[in-house]
């Protein structure tokens, strides 16, 4: 993906598809329902929409106004309520004290190492025992890893800044398992995802790491 998210969202297409992440569907039954879920970097809202449609109270944030606007418009069209606002993990102050699930789908690849540490700290702060944590990331087995290494400036461990200030950070194989303390890992998978295309960008296939963890 070479264009920034705002440009991609302005295209009006469903950039990450309309379906929720299969991980979320598979682990829905284990998400506590008496407290809200938090979707960090909600994009166009496909995962928030799914949870809201299942009756959960959902808070969603994204730093791009267009993402929040599209999430709210999609929620309205689907007849569900989502509390969505413009914020990033760095400046978000939640109105709920804890969440029953925190979603961080596709967020780690675009954060610096410092921000990934901040993300993991915030996730621990905003969850309680029994909360589920969903994370997906690219690993250094990704076909783009060598390219970013050659074309970008290294700014951290397996982390690069590309000329338009875009960040791309890869996790080492197995590293996702060590992101959080005080959790039980209930799902871990690493491997090649499906071929896909974001809007009219070049088709690609990522090396993913997936994690679902339950707070102890
Ligand atoms: C790869 S997209 C994934 C969108 C959505 N989670 C999904 O799976 O459809 C990552 C999203 O994170 C948002 N984002 C970027 N930096 C962020 C930050 N610091 N805090 C929260 N969200 C961020 C982007 O605007 C983008 O919408």
Short mmCIF file of C-alpha atoms and ligand atoms in Angstrom, two decimals:
data_model
loop_
_atom_site.label_atom_id
_atom_site.label_comp_id
_atom_site.label_asym_id
_atom_site.label_seq_id
_atom_site.Cartn_x
_atom_site.Cartn_y
_atom_site.Cartn_z
CA UNK A 1 0.00 0.00 0.00
CA UNK A 2 1.70 3.19 -1.03
CA UNK A 3 -1.13 5.74 -0.60
CA UNK A 4 -2.00 7.04 2.87
CA UNK A 5 -5.17 5.81 4.55
CA UNK A 6 -7.05 9.07 4.11
CA UNK A 7 -6.54 8.98 0.33
CA UNK A 8 -7.56 5.34 0.20
CA UNK A 9 -10.71 5.92 2.28
CA UNK A 10 -11.66 8.93 0.13
CA UNK A 11 -11.82 6.56 -2.86
CA UNK A 12 -15.14 5.40 -1.37
CA UNK A 13 -14.18 1.72 -1.71
CA UNK A 14 -14.12 -0.77 1.18
CA UNK A 15 -10.33 -0.80 1.45
CA UNK A 16 -10.07 -3.77 3.82
CA UNK A 17 -13.26 -5.41 2.55
CA UNK A 18 -16.67 -5.35 4.18
CA UNK A 19 -16.38 -8.55 6.18
CA UNK A 20 -15.03 -8.55 9.73
CA UNK A 21 -11.71 -10.22 10.55
CA UNK A 22 -12.37 -13.99 10.72
CA UNK A 23 -10.48 -14.01 14.05
CA UNK A 24 -13.12 -11.75 15.56
CA UNK A 25 -15.92 -13.98 14.29
CA UNK A 26 -14.19 -17.10 15.62
CA UNK A 27 -13.68 -15.69 19.13
CA UNK A 28 -16.86 -13.60 19.44
CA UNK A 29 -18.40 -15.99 21.97
CA UNK A 30 -15.50 -15.42 24.39
CA UNK A 31 -15.79 -11.61 24.43
CA UNK A 32 -17.35 -10.28 27.66
CA UNK A 33 -20.56 -8.47 26.72
CA UNK A 34 -21.29 -6.42 29.85
CA UNK A 35 -18.58 -3.83 29.09
CA UNK A 36 -17.76 -2.11 25.77
CA UNK A 37 -15.27 -3.22 23.12
CA UNK A 38 -12.62 -0.84 21.80
CA UNK A 39 -11.54 -0.81 18.14
CA UNK A 40 -8.16 0.92 17.79
CA UNK A 41 -7.50 2.21 14.27
CA UNK A 42 -11.04 1.29 13.20
CA UNK A 43 -10.56 2.31 9.56
CA UNK A 44 -13.92 2.15 7.80
CA UNK A 45 -15.41 0.27 10.75
CA UNK A 46 -15.92 -3.28 9.44
CA UNK A 47 -14.98 -4.86 12.80
CA UNK A 48 -16.82 -2.31 14.97
CA UNK A 49 -19.90 -2.81 12.82
CA UNK A 50 -19.76 -6.55 13.31
CA UNK A 51 -19.54 -6.28 17.10
CA UNK A 52 -22.26 -3.62 17.29
CA UNK A 53 -24.47 -5.85 15.12
CA UNK A 54 -23.98 -8.61 17.69
CA UNK A 55 -25.29 -6.31 20.40
CA UNK A 56 -22.01 -5.13 21.92
CA UNK A 57 -21.39 -1.55 22.92
CA UNK A 58 -18.48 -0.37 20.74
CA UNK A 59 -16.03 2.51 21.00
CA UNK A 60 -13.96 3.11 17.87
CA UNK A 61 -11.08 5.50 17.21
CA UNK A 62 -9.03 6.46 14.19
CA UNK A 63 -6.80 9.52 13.62
CA UNK A 64 -8.43 10.20 10.23
CA UNK A 65 -11.72 12.13 10.18
CA UNK A 66 -12.71 10.37 6.96
CA UNK A 67 -12.35 6.97 8.68
CA UNK A 68 -14.57 8.06 11.58
CA UNK A 69 -17.12 9.61 9.18
CA UNK A 70 -17.29 6.42 7.13
CA UNK A 71 -17.54 4.24 10.26
CA UNK A 72 -20.46 6.33 11.53
CA UNK A 73 -22.15 6.38 8.11
CA UNK A 74 -21.77 2.60 7.78
CA UNK A 75 -23.19 2.15 11.30
CA UNK A 76 -26.16 4.37 10.48
CA UNK A 77 -26.83 2.43 7.30
CA UNK A 78 -26.66 -0.86 9.22
CA UNK A 79 -28.95 0.51 11.94
CA UNK A 80 -26.42 0.04 14.76
CA UNK A 81 -24.83 2.50 17.20
CA UNK A 82 -21.05 2.96 17.47
CA UNK A 83 -19.27 5.61 19.51
CA UNK A 84 -16.57 6.66 17.03
CA UNK A 85 -14.17 9.57 17.38
CA UNK A 86 -11.01 11.03 15.90
CA UNK A 87 -8.14 9.95 18.15
CA UNK A 88 -4.96 7.93 18.09
CA UNK A 89 -3.54 5.56 20.67
CA UNK A 90 -1.22 8.38 21.78
CA UNK A 91 -3.97 10.86 22.73
CA UNK A 92 -7.13 8.81 23.32
CA UNK A 93 -8.74 9.23 26.76
CA UNK A 94 -11.46 6.58 27.09
CA UNK A 95 -14.72 7.40 28.81
CA UNK A 96 -15.12 3.76 29.90
CA UNK A 97 -12.53 2.61 32.41
CA UNK A 98 -12.07 -0.87 30.94
CA UNK A 99 -13.05 -2.78 27.82
CA UNK A 100 -14.09 -6.40 27.33
CA UNK A 101 -12.17 -6.59 24.06
CA UNK A 102 -9.53 -4.46 22.40
CA UNK A 103 -9.01 -4.81 18.66
CA UNK A 104 -5.70 -3.82 17.09
CA UNK A 105 -6.14 -5.15 13.57
CA UNK A 106 -3.44 -3.98 11.17
CA UNK A 107 -2.16 -1.33 13.58
CA UNK A 108 1.27 -2.65 14.59
CA UNK A 109 2.72 -2.54 11.03
CA UNK A 110 2.25 1.26 10.93
CA UNK A 111 3.53 2.09 14.41
CA UNK A 112 7.08 2.81 15.53
CA UNK A 113 8.67 0.55 18.13
CA UNK A 114 8.03 3.21 20.82
CA UNK A 115 4.37 3.38 19.82
CA UNK A 116 4.06 -0.41 19.86
CA UNK A 117 5.33 -0.32 23.47
CA UNK A 118 2.80 2.43 24.22
CA UNK A 119 0.05 0.33 22.59
CA UNK A 120 0.83 -2.69 24.76
CA UNK A 121 0.91 -0.53 27.93
CA UNK A 122 -2.42 1.12 27.06
CA UNK A 123 -4.02 -2.23 26.23
CA UNK A 124 -3.08 -3.54 29.67
CA UNK A 125 -4.37 -0.34 31.29
CA UNK A 126 -7.70 -0.50 29.41
CA UNK A 127 -8.48 -4.20 30.03
CA UNK A 128 -9.36 -6.36 33.04
CA UNK A 129 -9.07 -10.10 33.73
CA UNK A 130 -11.15 -11.93 31.12
CA UNK A 131 -10.86 -9.20 28.46
CA UNK A 132 -9.78 -10.37 25.01
CA UNK A 133 -6.98 -8.72 23.05
CA UNK A 134 -6.86 -9.11 19.25
CA UNK A 135 -3.65 -8.22 17.40
CA UNK A 136 -2.42 -8.74 13.86
CA UNK A 137 1.01 -7.76 12.55
CA UNK A 138 3.36 -8.40 9.63
CA UNK A 139 6.40 -10.55 10.31
CA UNK A 140 9.84 -10.16 8.78
CA UNK A 141 8.92 -13.06 6.46
CA UNK A 142 6.72 -10.56 4.57
CA UNK A 143 7.76 -10.14 0.93
CA UNK A 144 7.95 -6.34 1.43
CA UNK A 145 10.46 -6.61 4.29
CA UNK A 146 13.55 -6.64 2.07
CA UNK A 147 12.17 -3.78 -0.06
CA UNK A 148 11.50 -1.54 2.96
CA UNK A 149 14.93 -2.45 4.32
CA UNK A 150 16.55 -1.33 1.07
CA UNK A 151 14.41 1.75 0.33
CA UNK A 152 13.56 2.99 3.83
CA UNK A 153 15.56 4.42 6.69
CA UNK A 154 15.86 2.04 9.62
CA UNK A 155 14.38 3.69 12.73
CA UNK A 156 14.19 0.70 15.06
CA UNK A 157 14.34 -3.05 15.29
CA UNK A 158 12.78 -4.33 11.99
CA UNK A 159 11.21 -0.87 11.66
CA UNK A 160 11.57 1.54 8.73
CA UNK A 161 10.51 5.00 7.65
CA UNK A 162 9.84 5.41 3.94
CA UNK A 163 10.38 8.73 2.15
CA UNK A 164 6.80 10.02 2.63
CA UNK A 165 7.18 9.49 6.43
CA UNK A 166 5.24 6.25 6.25
CA UNK A 167 6.22 3.75 8.97
CA UNK A 168 6.45 0.02 8.41
CA UNK A 169 7.37 -2.19 11.37
CA UNK A 170 7.69 -5.96 11.20
CA UNK A 171 7.69 -8.38 14.13
CA UNK A 172 10.26 -11.17 14.29
CA UNK A 173 8.72 -14.64 13.92
CA UNK A 174 7.18 -15.55 17.30
CA UNK A 175 7.63 -12.04 18.71
CA UNK A 176 3.87 -11.44 18.90
CA UNK A 177 3.75 -14.03 21.69
CA UNK A 178 5.95 -11.81 23.86
CA UNK A 179 4.07 -8.52 23.40
CA UNK A 180 1.90 -8.81 26.53
CA UNK A 181 2.55 -9.93 30.11
CA UNK A 182 -0.24 -11.34 32.30
CA UNK A 183 -2.19 -12.91 29.43
CA UNK A 184 -3.13 -16.41 28.34
CA UNK A 185 -2.65 -16.96 24.63
CA UNK A 186 -5.82 -18.49 23.25
CA UNK A 187 -4.89 -18.24 19.56
CA UNK A 188 -1.59 -17.78 17.73
CA UNK A 189 -0.94 -18.24 14.04
CA UNK A 190 1.81 -17.10 11.70
CA UNK A 191 1.89 -17.66 7.96
CA UNK A 192 1.02 -16.31 4.53
CA UNK A 193 -2.37 -14.61 4.18
CA UNK A 194 -4.48 -14.56 1.01
CA UNK A 195 -3.68 -12.55 -2.11
CA UNK A 196 -5.65 -9.30 -1.92
CA UNK A 197 -5.78 -5.77 -3.32
CA UNK A 198 -6.48 -2.46 -1.52
CA UNK A 199 -8.48 -0.34 -3.96
CA UNK A 200 -6.48 -0.15 -7.19
CA UNK A 201 -3.08 -0.79 -5.53
CA UNK A 202 -0.83 -3.67 -6.65
CA UNK A 203 -2.07 -7.10 -5.46
CA UNK A 204 -0.12 -8.32 -2.41
CA UNK A 205 0.15 -11.19 0.05
CA UNK A 206 1.39 -10.62 3.59
CA UNK A 207 3.21 -12.75 6.13
CA UNK A 208 0.93 -12.32 9.13
CA UNK A 209 1.15 -12.97 12.82
CA UNK A 210 -2.19 -13.25 14.62
CA UNK A 211 -2.78 -13.23 18.34
CA UNK A 212 -5.83 -13.53 20.56
CA UNK A 213 -4.96 -13.23 24.22
CA UNK A 214 -7.07 -13.26 27.38
CA UNK A 215 -6.11 -10.95 30.25
CA UNK A 216 -5.28 -12.76 33.48
C1 LIG B 1 -4.38 -1.15 8.27
S1 LIG B 1 -5.65 -0.05 8.78
C2 LIG B 1 -6.78 -1.20 9.51
C3 LIG B 1 -8.16 -0.68 9.68
C4 LIG B 1 -9.12 -1.57 10.48
N1 LIG B 1 -8.56 -1.93 11.77
C5 LIG B 1 -9.47 -2.81 9.72
O1 LIG B 1 -8.95 -3.89 10.08
O2 LIG B 1 -10.25 -2.72 8.77
C6 LIG B 1 -4.95 0.76 10.18
C7 LIG B 1 -5.76 1.93 10.70
O3 LIG B 1 -5.06 2.47 11.84
C8 LIG B 1 -5.18 3.86 11.83
N2 LIG B 1 -4.07 4.46 12.61
C9 LIG B 1 -2.88 4.93 12.16
N3 LIG B 1 -2.13 5.38 13.17
C10 LIG B 1 -2.85 5.20 14.30
C11 LIG B 1 -2.64 5.50 15.68
N4 LIG B 1 -1.51 6.06 16.09
N5 LIG B 1 -3.62 5.22 16.57
C12 LIG B 1 -4.78 4.64 16.16
N6 LIG B 1 -5.04 4.34 14.86
C13 LIG B 1 -4.09 4.60 13.95
C14 LIG B 1 -5.14 4.23 10.35
O4 LIG B 1 -5.71 5.49 10.10
C15 LIG B 1 -5.92 3.07 9.72
O5 LIG B 1 -7.29 3.39 9.57
#
